[in-house]
Amino acid sequence: MGSRIQVFMVVISIQILVIAAQQPNQDYAALKALMSGMKNTPPSWVSFDPCGDNWEGITCTDSRVTSITLASMNLTGQLSGDLQNLSELQTLDLSYNKGLTGSIPPIGNLKNLSNLILIGCSFSGPIPDTIGSLTQLVFLSLNSNSFTGSIPPSIGNLSKLYWLDLADNKLTGTIPVSNGATPGLDMLVHTKHFHFGINQLSGEIPSQLFSSNMTLIHLLLENNNLTGEIPATLGLVQSLEVVRLDRNSLNGSVPSNLNNLSHVSELYLSNNKLTGPVPNLTGMNSLNYVDMSNNTFDISDVPPWFSTIQSLTTLMMEQTQLQGELPIALFSLPQLQTVILRKNKINGTLDIGSPYSNQLQVDLQDNLIDAFRQRTGYNIELILVNNPICKETTATTEPYCTITQSNSTYSTPENNCLPVKCSSDQISSPNCKCAYPYMGTLFFRSPSFSNLRNTSIYEILHNALLESFQSSLLPVDSVSLRNPTTNLNDYLELRLEVFPSGQDRFNRTAILEIAFVLSNQTFKPPPEFEPFYFIADPSYDFAGEASSATNSHTGIIIGAAAGASVLVLLLLLAGFYAFHQKKRAERANKQNNPFASWDPNKNSGSIPQLKGARCFSFEELKKCTNNFSDANSVGSGGYGKVYRGTLATGQLVAIKRAQQGSMQGGLEFKTEIELLSRVHHKNVVSLVGFCFEQCEQMLVYEFIPNGSLTDSLSGKSGIRLDWVRRLRAALGAARGLQYLHVHADPPIIHRDIKSNNILLDERLNAKVADFGLSKLMGDPEKSHVSTQVKGTMGYLDPEYYMTQQLTEKTDVYSFGVLLLELITGRGPIEKGKYIVREVKRAMDKTKDLYNLHEILDPAIGLATSLKGLEKFVDLAMSCVAESGTDRPTMSEVVKEIENIMQLAGLNPNAESASTSVSYESTSKGFEHPYSNENLFAYSGGFVPPKLEPQ
Ligand SMILES: *[C@@H]1O[C@H](CO)[C@@H](O)[C@H](O)[C@H]1NC(C)=O
Ligand SMILES: *[C@@H]1O[C@H](CO)[C@@H](O)[C@H](O)[C@H]1NC(C)=O
Ligand SMILES: *[C@@H]1O[C@H](CO)[C@@H](O)[C@H](O)[C@H]1NC(C)=O
């Protein structure tokens, strides 16, 4: 009896201990409230002690929460006002959680907050004025959200502020400066960074903003609505290194003391309304990058500083009324990479002497140069199109009389290994291992270089990144950089992939630490790349992680184990677990083989629901492709091969056959064929059938003989597309897309409209192909679907990219890019130049053909009538409008192309001319469009999970 009491006492005391350990931490309630406003907080947030129990993303000092870093956690929801109670908080980083919305709650109580970092979320509303009470603030990064209202003057009170980034929001109003009663940004004499670009700030730049006390190094005001003159006080801020005032409406003359700024290395004054003399930059001996294009300076001779600033890499003064000869000394500046002086009155003989640099690019289009002194042995890329020299018949064949296009494609090379073929969304790392990288885009707001083809510059950046991660002891195996491009704001963009070491994916802790290295500017790029910001791709997949619900059981189990009923409970749990596992296994099995209960030969069961498409046997397809002979192969890619075949009925088909290891799960396959079989329109490639047996997955399409639009535009297919044919192709593609948006049931968003996915049949009718990335618009109530951003670089709708909200207008944007491709014959991004911007730049609506002669594809037939071209350009431009709501619907696009055709005297409803007269030589041997890798990637791909052999 006595021993029984003892046991009882022990049990009681253990229970008391357990309860004592679970006394809530002081900050628990505030975090709990924070959690209730947000979804997807880490599963480790379950106990009562955020400080003792290793809550991911939480750091404590003396049992108080001092830091919350939850960047890239896929958080959604809103920030709760209870945040205020975390009075010891020093760092709050919620960056790259696109699902965080709403406004910032009052935060004035956070007297210890030094880093507030909310980059790339979806916060809106005004920046609260109480932010001025956070007197310890050092880093304030609110960039790339949707904040509205004006910059709170109270920010002027943040005397410790080092970094102020408000860029890429919707801020309006003027830049606040102090006046007796109210504070202003002029008081921030210790702040090094004013990053205010891409907003709608207006009014004059206050001259009071600047003083000689300031220690500002980066002044970024680009792409706002600022007016008035550049204040002369700017010349007092001797510490400045980067000045971007471009893309505003500044007028008047540039203050003559600007050249006091001897530390400035990047100076952008372009795209304003500046007048007066061309600025005298003599003495600015640190200058690397100068862009003063598109201003109306007084007519001026080439200024002397052109040939004296030894550090110059880049000189851009397009359309600035320069005249006279270019000095030979300019080209022997030791670091020079790019000279763009289009649309000036530069005349005489061009002599580039013996340039230092081996990769010099010189663009002097639209000038008055009548002679060129050729020197051999130098590799410069020169453009003299539209100069008198290119109008002489002897010179017109010179390479400098055509616009050449060289690519600046780069990606980090493999590290002495062969890249491996990876399944699904895994990617082969530079060390040739398949893994799920953490991905995003690095934006460099003012690189000091312009030669995007010099790969050593990326290598320097690559090494710096890798070192930064590894010195922070993060589990990073390797880093890959790719696709350098210059975007519409002249930022250099680079794709970044960070690969995990040891495993094939990062865990949560690793992700939030890597993200923090980038969001908090812990990573300091090489000086050529400063300043930068990073935007992570949404939704890193932490698959396989225990959910918070199962985790929270551990606490209960420990408590219960101490109690008497432990066995019963454990048994119950074990039973539940086993049942759960069994269900899961059943579900998994079903997903792998949805045809398990379906015999194609008996046509029993309800799946799949096919309209018109038929199920082929392996034998049938084997026969019609001559045993999948090489002679019948018309293309191949990572997924497998495409064969041409002739069915017993005589119909020509293209058969895509997935190879082992690149098949998709049965359920996806079924969904895919159901979707494809529902689509019937003469401007959409249709599915004839499929095969799903013997570990084979094949799709059978109608055969489209004349390849893709890309093949024709590039000359590969031998089909010359004149203006009339291009109009017809545009109309066909538009009708196909209109069908998908409006008439398909349910409507389909294509998501990957590009010239490679528009095929031409024997009558040159355009057909839309590849629903590889398509999304169904299931719920008619919803006007968009949120998805992981997919698509092809160059065609990707920037709004979709930023918001992840997919609507039909995303296709309209890509279609607009396609229209520009149709008239220019250029890919969307060539030589790091974005076609949308290039056309905008070249466009002058007051001139004939909008002044686009140089940019038009010569094969369009420049000598012939291009009736309607201007309207076509207008249409393309409206399709690529920044905001989806400003873009037309596909039905409106179809109507407008029909109008344009009528204007050009064509009947939009007539069939194209017949084959026999349509073709110049149809060259054989070009790769068939079906070989396009994306094309096969139907709905996320003919890619694993692998089918288990039965
Ligand atoms: C440009 O500035 C330099 C240095 O301030 C001065 O010596 C030179 O005369 C100026 N040149 C012109 C054309 O005003
Ligand atoms: C170049 O233009 C300048 C200014 O218009 C003029 O004085 C000069 O004679 C021209 N030189 C040549 C070689 O045409
Ligand atoms: C490429 O960049 C590196 C590093 O900035 C530089 O040293 C080298 O001279 C550049 N090469 C060329 C051809 O411009």
mmCIF file of N, CA and C in Angstrom, residues 749-845:
data_model
loop_
_atom_site.group_PDB
_atom_site.id
_atom_site.type_symbol
_atom_site.label_atom_id
_atom_site.label_comp_id
_atom_site.label_asym_id
_atom_site.label_seq_id
_atom_site.Cartn_x
_atom_site.Cartn_y
_atom_site.Cartn_z
ATOM 1 N N ILE A 749 -5.844 29.420 -69.174
ATOM 2 C CA ILE A 749 -4.782 30.409 -69.368
ATOM 3 C C ILE A 749 -3.560 29.649 -69.833
ATOM 4 N N HIS A 750 -2.982 30.075 -70.933
ATOM 5 C CA HIS A 750 -1.913 29.301 -71.543
ATOM 6 C C HIS A 750 -0.628 29.371 -70.730
ATOM 7 N N ARG A 751 -0.241 30.543 -70.296
ATOM 8 C CA ARG A 751 0.939 30.782 -69.455
ATOM 9 C C ARG A 751 2.272 30.702 -70.163
ATOM 10 N N ASP A 752 2.313 30.266 -71.407
ATOM 11 C CA ASP A 752 3.622 30.218 -72.041
ATOM 12 C C ASP A 752 3.529 30.583 -73.523
ATOM 13 N N ILE A 753 2.808 31.687 -73.787
ATOM 14 C CA ILE A 753 2.697 32.167 -75.156
ATOM 15 C C ILE A 753 4.054 32.716 -75.594
ATOM 16 N N LYS A 754 4.571 32.179 -76.700
ATOM 17 C CA LYS A 754 5.819 32.664 -77.276
ATOM 18 C C LYS A 754 5.896 32.152 -78.701
ATOM 19 N N SER A 755 6.817 32.696 -79.460
ATOM 20 C CA SER A 755 6.830 32.356 -80.882
ATOM 21 C C SER A 755 7.121 30.867 -81.093
ATOM 22 N N ASN A 756 7.827 30.264 -80.151
ATOM 23 C CA ASN A 756 8.108 28.841 -80.254
ATOM 24 C C ASN A 756 6.864 27.983 -80.124
ATOM 25 N N ASN A 757 5.851 28.541 -79.523
ATOM 26 C CA ASN A 757 4.629 27.783 -79.290
ATOM 27 C C ASN A 757 3.510 28.132 -80.261
ATOM 28 N N ILE A 758 3.843 28.906 -81.287
ATOM 29 C CA ILE A 758 2.865 29.160 -82.346
ATOM 30 C C ILE A 758 3.364 28.393 -83.570
ATOM 31 N N LEU A 759 2.577 27.434 -84.010
ATOM 32 C CA LEU A 759 2.997 26.610 -85.141
ATOM 33 C C LEU A 759 2.234 27.011 -86.402
ATOM 34 N N LEU A 760 2.869 26.737 -87.548
ATOM 35 C CA LEU A 760 2.242 27.101 -88.814
ATOM 36 C C LEU A 760 1.908 25.839 -89.605
ATOM 37 N N ASP A 761 0.675 25.762 -90.043
ATOM 38 C CA ASP A 761 0.300 24.567 -90.804
ATOM 39 C C ASP A 761 0.625 24.754 -92.282
ATOM 40 N N GLU A 762 0.166 23.831 -93.110
ATOM 41 C CA GLU A 762 0.572 23.870 -94.521
ATOM 42 C C GLU A 762 0.049 25.117 -95.238
ATOM 43 N N ARG A 763 -1.012 25.717 -94.686
ATOM 44 C CA ARG A 763 -1.507 26.953 -95.291
ATOM 45 C C ARG A 763 -1.061 28.173 -94.492
ATOM 46 N N LEU A 764 -0.099 27.968 -93.646
ATOM 47 C CA LEU A 764 0.435 29.027 -92.796
ATOM 48 C C LEU A 764 -0.594 29.573 -91.806
ATOM 49 N N ASN A 765 -1.598 28.772 -91.515
ATOM 50 C CA ASN A 765 -2.476 29.151 -90.406
ATOM 51 C C ASN A 765 -1.719 28.950 -89.110
ATOM 52 N N ALA A 766 -1.847 29.911 -88.234
ATOM 53 C CA ALA A 766 -1.146 29.790 -86.955
ATOM 54 C C ALA A 766 -1.964 28.938 -86.000
ATOM 55 N N LYS A 767 -1.277 28.114 -85.253
ATOM 56 C CA LYS A 767 -1.945 27.291 -84.240
ATOM 57 C C LYS A 767 -1.192 27.388 -82.925
ATOM 58 N N VAL A 768 -1.943 27.578 -81.881
ATOM 59 C CA VAL A 768 -1.342 27.679 -80.562
ATOM 60 C C VAL A 768 -1.058 26.275 -80.034
ATOM 61 N N ALA A 769 0.170 26.072 -79.570
ATOM 62 C CA ALA A 769 0.538 24.760 -79.052
ATOM 63 C C ALA A 769 1.029 24.884 -77.618
ATOM 64 N N ASP A 770 1.242 23.753 -77.024
ATOM 65 C CA ASP A 770 1.861 23.637 -75.701
ATOM 66 C C ASP A 770 1.077 24.243 -74.556
ATOM 67 N N PHE A 771 0.266 23.406 -73.995
ATOM 68 C CA PHE A 771 -0.422 23.852 -72.782
ATOM 69 C C PHE A 771 0.349 23.403 -71.568
ATOM 70 N N GLY A 772 1.658 23.230 -71.781
ATOM 71 C CA GLY A 772 2.497 22.671 -70.730
ATOM 72 C C GLY A 772 2.340 23.375 -69.407
ATOM 73 N N LEU A 773 2.133 24.652 -69.449
ATOM 74 C CA LEU A 773 2.055 25.390 -68.200
ATOM 75 C C LEU A 773 0.642 25.900 -67.951
ATOM 76 N N SER A 774 -0.302 25.395 -68.707
ATOM 77 C CA SER A 774 -1.643 25.969 -68.652
ATOM 78 C C SER A 774 -2.305 25.817 -67.292
ATOM 79 N N LYS A 775 -3.142 26.729 -67.011
ATOM 80 C CA LYS A 775 -3.926 26.698 -65.780
ATOM 81 C C LYS A 775 -5.397 26.796 -66.135
ATOM 82 N N LEU A 776 -6.156 25.983 -65.462
ATOM 83 C CA LEU A 776 -7.595 26.105 -65.660
ATOM 84 C C LEU A 776 -8.122 27.222 -64.791
ATOM 85 N N MET A 777 -9.058 27.938 -65.319
ATOM 86 C CA MET A 777 -9.737 28.924 -64.492
ATOM 87 C C MET A 777 -10.963 28.234 -63.941
ATOM 88 N N GLY A 778 -10.779 27.435 -62.920
ATOM 89 C CA GLY A 778 -11.868 26.596 -62.443
ATOM 90 C C GLY A 778 -13.062 27.372 -61.934
ATOM 91 N N ASP A 779 -12.828 28.270 -60.999
ATOM 92 C CA ASP A 779 -13.914 28.938 -60.314
ATOM 93 C C ASP A 779 -14.266 30.237 -61.024
ATOM 94 N N PRO A 780 -15.446 30.293 -61.631
ATOM 95 C CA PRO A 780 -15.781 31.484 -62.407
ATOM 96 C C PRO A 780 -15.915 32.741 -61.546
ATOM 97 N N GLU A 781 -16.084 32.554 -60.232
ATOM 98 C CA GLU A 781 -16.198 33.708 -59.345
ATOM 99 C C GLU A 781 -14.858 34.419 -59.205
ATOM 100 N N LYS A 782 -13.810 33.629 -59.357
ATOM 101 C CA LYS A 782 -12.477 34.169 -59.116
ATOM 102 C C LYS A 782 -11.909 34.697 -60.419
ATOM 103 N N SER A 783 -11.347 35.886 -60.394
ATOM 104 C CA SER A 783 -10.828 36.426 -61.643
ATOM 105 C C SER A 783 -9.350 36.103 -61.805
ATOM 106 N N HIS A 784 -8.759 35.497 -60.800
ATOM 107 C CA HIS A 784 -7.360 35.116 -60.955
ATOM 108 C C HIS A 784 -7.084 33.859 -60.146
ATOM 109 N N VAL A 785 -5.962 33.220 -60.441
ATOM 110 C CA VAL A 785 -5.495 32.132 -59.591
ATOM 111 C C VAL A 785 -4.075 32.454 -59.151
ATOM 112 N N SER A 786 -3.783 32.134 -57.907
ATOM 113 C CA SER A 786 -2.428 32.349 -57.423
ATOM 114 C C SER A 786 -1.621 31.099 -57.690
ATOM 115 N N THR A 787 -0.498 31.265 -58.310
ATOM 116 C CA THR A 787 0.296 30.111 -58.676
ATOM 117 C C THR A 787 1.757 30.462 -58.577
ATOM 118 N N GLN A 788 2.551 29.431 -58.591
ATOM 119 C CA GLN A 788 3.975 29.662 -58.701
ATOM 120 C C GLN A 788 4.251 30.217 -60.092
ATOM 121 N N VAL A 789 5.086 31.231 -60.152
ATOM 122 C CA VAL A 789 5.311 31.886 -61.432
ATOM 123 C C VAL A 789 6.063 30.953 -62.378
ATOM 124 N N LYS A 790 5.450 30.729 -63.542
ATOM 125 C CA LYS A 790 6.125 29.954 -64.567
ATOM 126 C C LYS A 790 5.959 30.670 -65.889
ATOM 127 N N GLY A 791 6.790 30.323 -66.827
ATOM 128 C CA GLY A 791 6.691 30.958 -68.126
ATOM 129 C C GLY A 791 8.087 31.063 -68.695
ATOM 130 N N THR A 792 8.232 31.897 -69.718
ATOM 131 C CA THR A 792 9.525 32.013 -70.364
ATOM 132 C C THR A 792 10.034 33.429 -70.227
ATOM 133 N N MET A 793 11.287 33.545 -69.847
ATOM 134 C CA MET A 793 11.912 34.863 -69.707
ATOM 135 C C MET A 793 11.690 35.690 -70.966
ATOM 136 N N GLY A 794 11.384 36.934 -70.789
ATOM 137 C CA GLY A 794 11.202 37.807 -71.935
ATOM 138 C C GLY A 794 9.738 37.943 -72.302
ATOM 139 N N TYR A 795 8.964 36.898 -72.042
ATOM 140 C CA TYR A 795 7.534 36.959 -72.344
ATOM 141 C C TYR A 795 6.715 37.125 -71.070
ATOM 142 N N LEU A 796 7.407 37.077 -69.961
ATOM 143 C CA LEU A 796 6.722 36.991 -68.685
ATOM 144 C C LEU A 796 6.116 38.326 -68.273
ATOM 145 N N ASP A 797 4.861 38.307 -67.943
ATOM 146 C CA ASP A 797 4.140 39.500 -67.505
ATOM 147 C C ASP A 797 4.721 39.967 -66.164
ATOM 148 N N PRO A 798 5.259 41.195 -66.125
ATOM 149 C CA PRO A 798 5.898 41.648 -64.879
ATOM 150 C C PRO A 798 4.908 41.722 -63.711
ATOM 151 N N GLU A 799 3.662 42.017 -64.014
ATOM 152 C CA GLU A 799 2.687 42.121 -62.926
ATOM 153 C C GLU A 799 2.441 40.742 -62.309
ATOM 154 N N TYR A 800 2.310 39.738 -63.171
ATOM 155 C CA TYR A 800 2.147 38.358 -62.707
ATOM 156 C C TYR A 800 3.361 37.952 -61.893
ATOM 157 N N TYR A 801 4.524 38.318 -62.407
ATOM 158 C CA TYR A 801 5.758 37.964 -61.730
ATOM 159 C C TYR A 801 5.788 38.545 -60.318
ATOM 160 N N MET A 802 5.321 39.772 -60.181
ATOM 161 C CA MET A 802 5.364 40.424 -58.883
ATOM 162 C C MET A 802 4.262 39.910 -57.951
ATOM 163 N N THR A 803 3.070 39.678 -58.513
ATOM 164 C CA THR A 803 1.940 39.375 -57.638
ATOM 165 C C THR A 803 1.610 37.893 -57.584
ATOM 166 N N GLN A 804 2.140 37.123 -58.509
ATOM 167 C CA GLN A 804 1.821 35.696 -58.642
ATOM 168 C C GLN A 804 0.369 35.455 -58.967
ATOM 169 N N GLN A 805 -0.342 36.505 -59.318
ATOM 170 C CA GLN A 805 -1.747 36.288 -59.602
ATOM 171 C C GLN A 805 -1.946 36.196 -61.093
ATOM 172 N N LEU A 806 -2.328 35.022 -61.489
ATOM 173 C CA LEU A 806 -2.426 34.723 -62.894
ATOM 174 C C LEU A 806 -3.811 35.090 -63.398
ATOM 175 N N THR A 807 -3.868 35.897 -64.454
ATOM 176 C CA THR A 807 -5.152 36.177 -65.088
ATOM 177 C C THR A 807 -4.945 36.023 -66.592
ATOM 178 N N GLU A 808 -6.025 36.148 -67.360
ATOM 179 C CA GLU A 808 -5.893 36.084 -68.817
ATOM 180 C C GLU A 808 -4.931 37.156 -69.312
ATOM 181 N N LYS A 809 -4.849 38.257 -68.568
ATOM 182 C CA LYS A 809 -4.028 39.375 -69.045
ATOM 183 C C LYS A 809 -2.533 39.015 -69.058
ATOM 184 N N THR A 810 -2.186 37.966 -68.333
ATOM 185 C CA THR A 810 -0.802 37.506 -68.381
ATOM 186 C C THR A 810 -0.482 36.985 -69.787
ATOM 187 N N ASP A 811 -1.421 36.255 -70.358
ATOM 188 C CA ASP A 811 -1.246 35.803 -71.741
ATOM 189 C C ASP A 811 -1.236 36.994 -72.697
ATOM 190 N N VAL A 812 -2.067 38.003 -72.393
ATOM 191 C CA VAL A 812 -2.137 39.164 -73.290
ATOM 192 C C VAL A 812 -0.773 39.853 -73.332
ATOM 193 N N TYR A 813 -0.131 39.927 -72.171
ATOM 194 C CA TYR A 813 1.207 40.540 -72.152
ATOM 195 C C TYR A 813 2.163 39.766 -73.063
ATOM 196 N N SER A 814 2.213 38.454 -72.874
ATOM 197 C CA SER A 814 3.119 37.636 -73.694
ATOM 198 C C SER A 814 2.772 37.783 -75.174
ATOM 199 N N PHE A 815 1.467 37.888 -75.440
ATOM 200 C CA PHE A 815 1.046 38.041 -76.830
ATOM 201 C C PHE A 815 1.562 39.365 -77.398
ATOM 202 N N GLY A 816 1.558 40.407 -76.574
ATOM 203 C CA GLY A 816 2.102 41.709 -77.000
ATOM 204 C C GLY A 816 3.574 41.584 -77.371
ATOM 205 N N VAL A 817 4.321 40.844 -76.555
ATOM 206 C CA VAL A 817 5.740 40.640 -76.853
ATOM 207 C C VAL A 817 5.879 39.889 -78.175
ATOM 208 N N LEU A 818 4.994 38.902 -78.366
ATOM 209 C CA LEU A 818 4.998 38.135 -79.612
ATOM 210 C C LEU A 818 4.745 39.049 -80.822
ATOM 211 N N LEU A 819 3.823 40.008 -80.680
ATOM 212 C CA LEU A 819 3.532 40.936 -81.779
ATOM 213 C C LEU A 819 4.783 41.745 -82.119
ATOM 214 N N LEU A 820 5.513 42.180 -81.068
ATOM 215 C CA LEU A 820 6.734 42.951 -81.321
ATOM 216 C C LEU A 820 7.781 42.076 -82.008
ATOM 217 N N GLU A 821 7.808 40.820 -81.608
ATOM 218 C CA GLU A 821 8.727 39.881 -82.228
ATOM 219 C C GLU A 821 8.382 39.708 -83.714
ATOM 220 N N LEU A 822 7.084 39.697 -83.994
ATOM 221 C CA LEU A 822 6.629 39.546 -85.372
ATOM 222 C C LEU A 822 7.106 40.677 -86.261
ATOM 223 N N ILE A 823 7.106 41.903 -85.760
ATOM 224 C CA ILE A 823 7.516 43.000 -86.636
ATOM 225 C C ILE A 823 9.023 43.235 -86.640
ATOM 226 N N THR A 824 9.696 42.857 -85.567
ATOM 227 C CA THR A 824 11.136 43.124 -85.519
ATOM 228 C C THR A 824 11.972 41.919 -85.906
ATOM 229 N N GLY A 825 11.369 40.731 -85.835
ATOM 230 C CA GLY A 825 12.146 39.528 -86.107
ATOM 231 C C GLY A 825 13.155 39.238 -85.022
ATOM 232 N N ARG A 826 13.091 39.962 -83.930
ATOM 233 C CA ARG A 826 14.043 39.739 -82.841
ATOM 234 C C ARG A 826 13.404 38.965 -81.707
ATOM 235 N N GLY A 827 14.206 38.206 -81.024
ATOM 236 C CA GLY A 827 13.726 37.538 -79.826
ATOM 237 C C GLY A 827 13.432 38.586 -78.764
ATOM 238 N N PRO A 828 12.670 38.214 -77.739
ATOM 239 C CA PRO A 828 12.285 39.213 -76.738
ATOM 240 C C PRO A 828 13.471 39.789 -75.978
ATOM 241 N N ILE A 829 14.484 38.975 -75.747
ATOM 242 C CA ILE A 829 15.681 39.517 -75.110
ATOM 243 C C ILE A 829 16.869 39.103 -75.952
ATOM 244 N N GLU A 830 17.501 40.079 -76.553
ATOM 245 C CA GLU A 830 18.708 39.769 -77.306
ATOM 246 C C GLU A 830 19.768 40.753 -76.889
ATOM 247 N N LYS A 831 20.938 40.260 -76.676
ATOM 248 C CA LYS A 831 22.039 41.117 -76.229
ATOM 249 C C LYS A 831 21.677 41.842 -74.945
ATOM 250 N N GLY A 832 20.935 41.199 -74.108
ATOM 251 C CA GLY A 832 20.554 41.842 -72.859
ATOM 252 C C GLY A 832 19.558 42.957 -73.063
ATOM 253 N N LYS A 833 19.042 43.091 -74.307
ATOM 254 C CA LYS A 833 18.090 44.186 -74.537
ATOM 255 C C LYS A 833 16.681 43.628 -74.635
ATOM 256 N N TYR A 834 15.794 44.305 -73.996
ATOM 257 C CA TYR A 834 14.427 43.849 -73.923
ATOM 258 C C TYR A 834 13.631 44.519 -75.021
ATOM 259 N N ILE A 835 12.997 43.707 -75.826
ATOM 260 C CA ILE A 835 12.357 44.207 -77.040
ATOM 261 C C ILE A 835 11.329 45.297 -76.736
ATOM 262 N N VAL A 836 10.604 45.142 -75.634
ATOM 263 C CA VAL A 836 9.560 46.120 -75.315
ATOM 264 C C VAL A 836 10.187 47.492 -75.115
ATOM 265 N N ARG A 837 11.281 47.481 -74.392
ATOM 266 C CA ARG A 837 11.932 48.766 -74.131
ATOM 267 C C ARG A 837 12.578 49.321 -75.396
ATOM 268 N N GLU A 838 13.167 48.428 -76.194
ATOM 269 C CA GLU A 838 13.837 48.900 -77.406
ATOM 270 C C GLU A 838 12.839 49.566 -78.346
ATOM 271 N N VAL A 839 11.669 48.958 -78.488
ATOM 272 C CA VAL A 839 10.680 49.551 -79.384
ATOM 273 C C VAL A 839 10.194 50.880 -78.820
ATOM 274 N N LYS A 840 9.933 50.890 -77.504
ATOM 275 C CA LYS A 840 9.489 52.137 -76.874
ATOM 276 C C LYS A 840 10.502 53.240 -77.099
ATOM 277 N N ARG A 841 11.753 52.837 -76.974
ATOM 278 C CA ARG A 841 12.843 53.793 -77.068
ATOM 279 C C ARG A 841 12.947 54.362 -78.479
ATOM 280 N N ALA A 842 12.792 53.485 -79.455
ATOM 281 C CA ALA A 842 12.993 53.918 -80.837
ATOM 282 C C ALA A 842 11.773 54.652 -81.377
ATOM 283 N N MET A 843 10.633 54.484 -80.715
ATOM 284 C CA MET A 843 9.367 54.930 -81.272
ATOM 285 C C MET A 843 9.217 56.440 -81.250
ATOM 286 N N ASP A 844 8.805 56.979 -82.378
ATOM 287 C CA ASP A 844 8.499 58.407 -82.421
ATOM 288 C C ASP A 844 7.222 58.533 -83.237
ATOM 289 N N LYS A 845 6.123 58.807 -82.551
ATOM 290 C CA LYS A 845 4.818 58.734 -83.216
ATOM 291 C C LYS A 845 4.619 59.826 -84.249
#
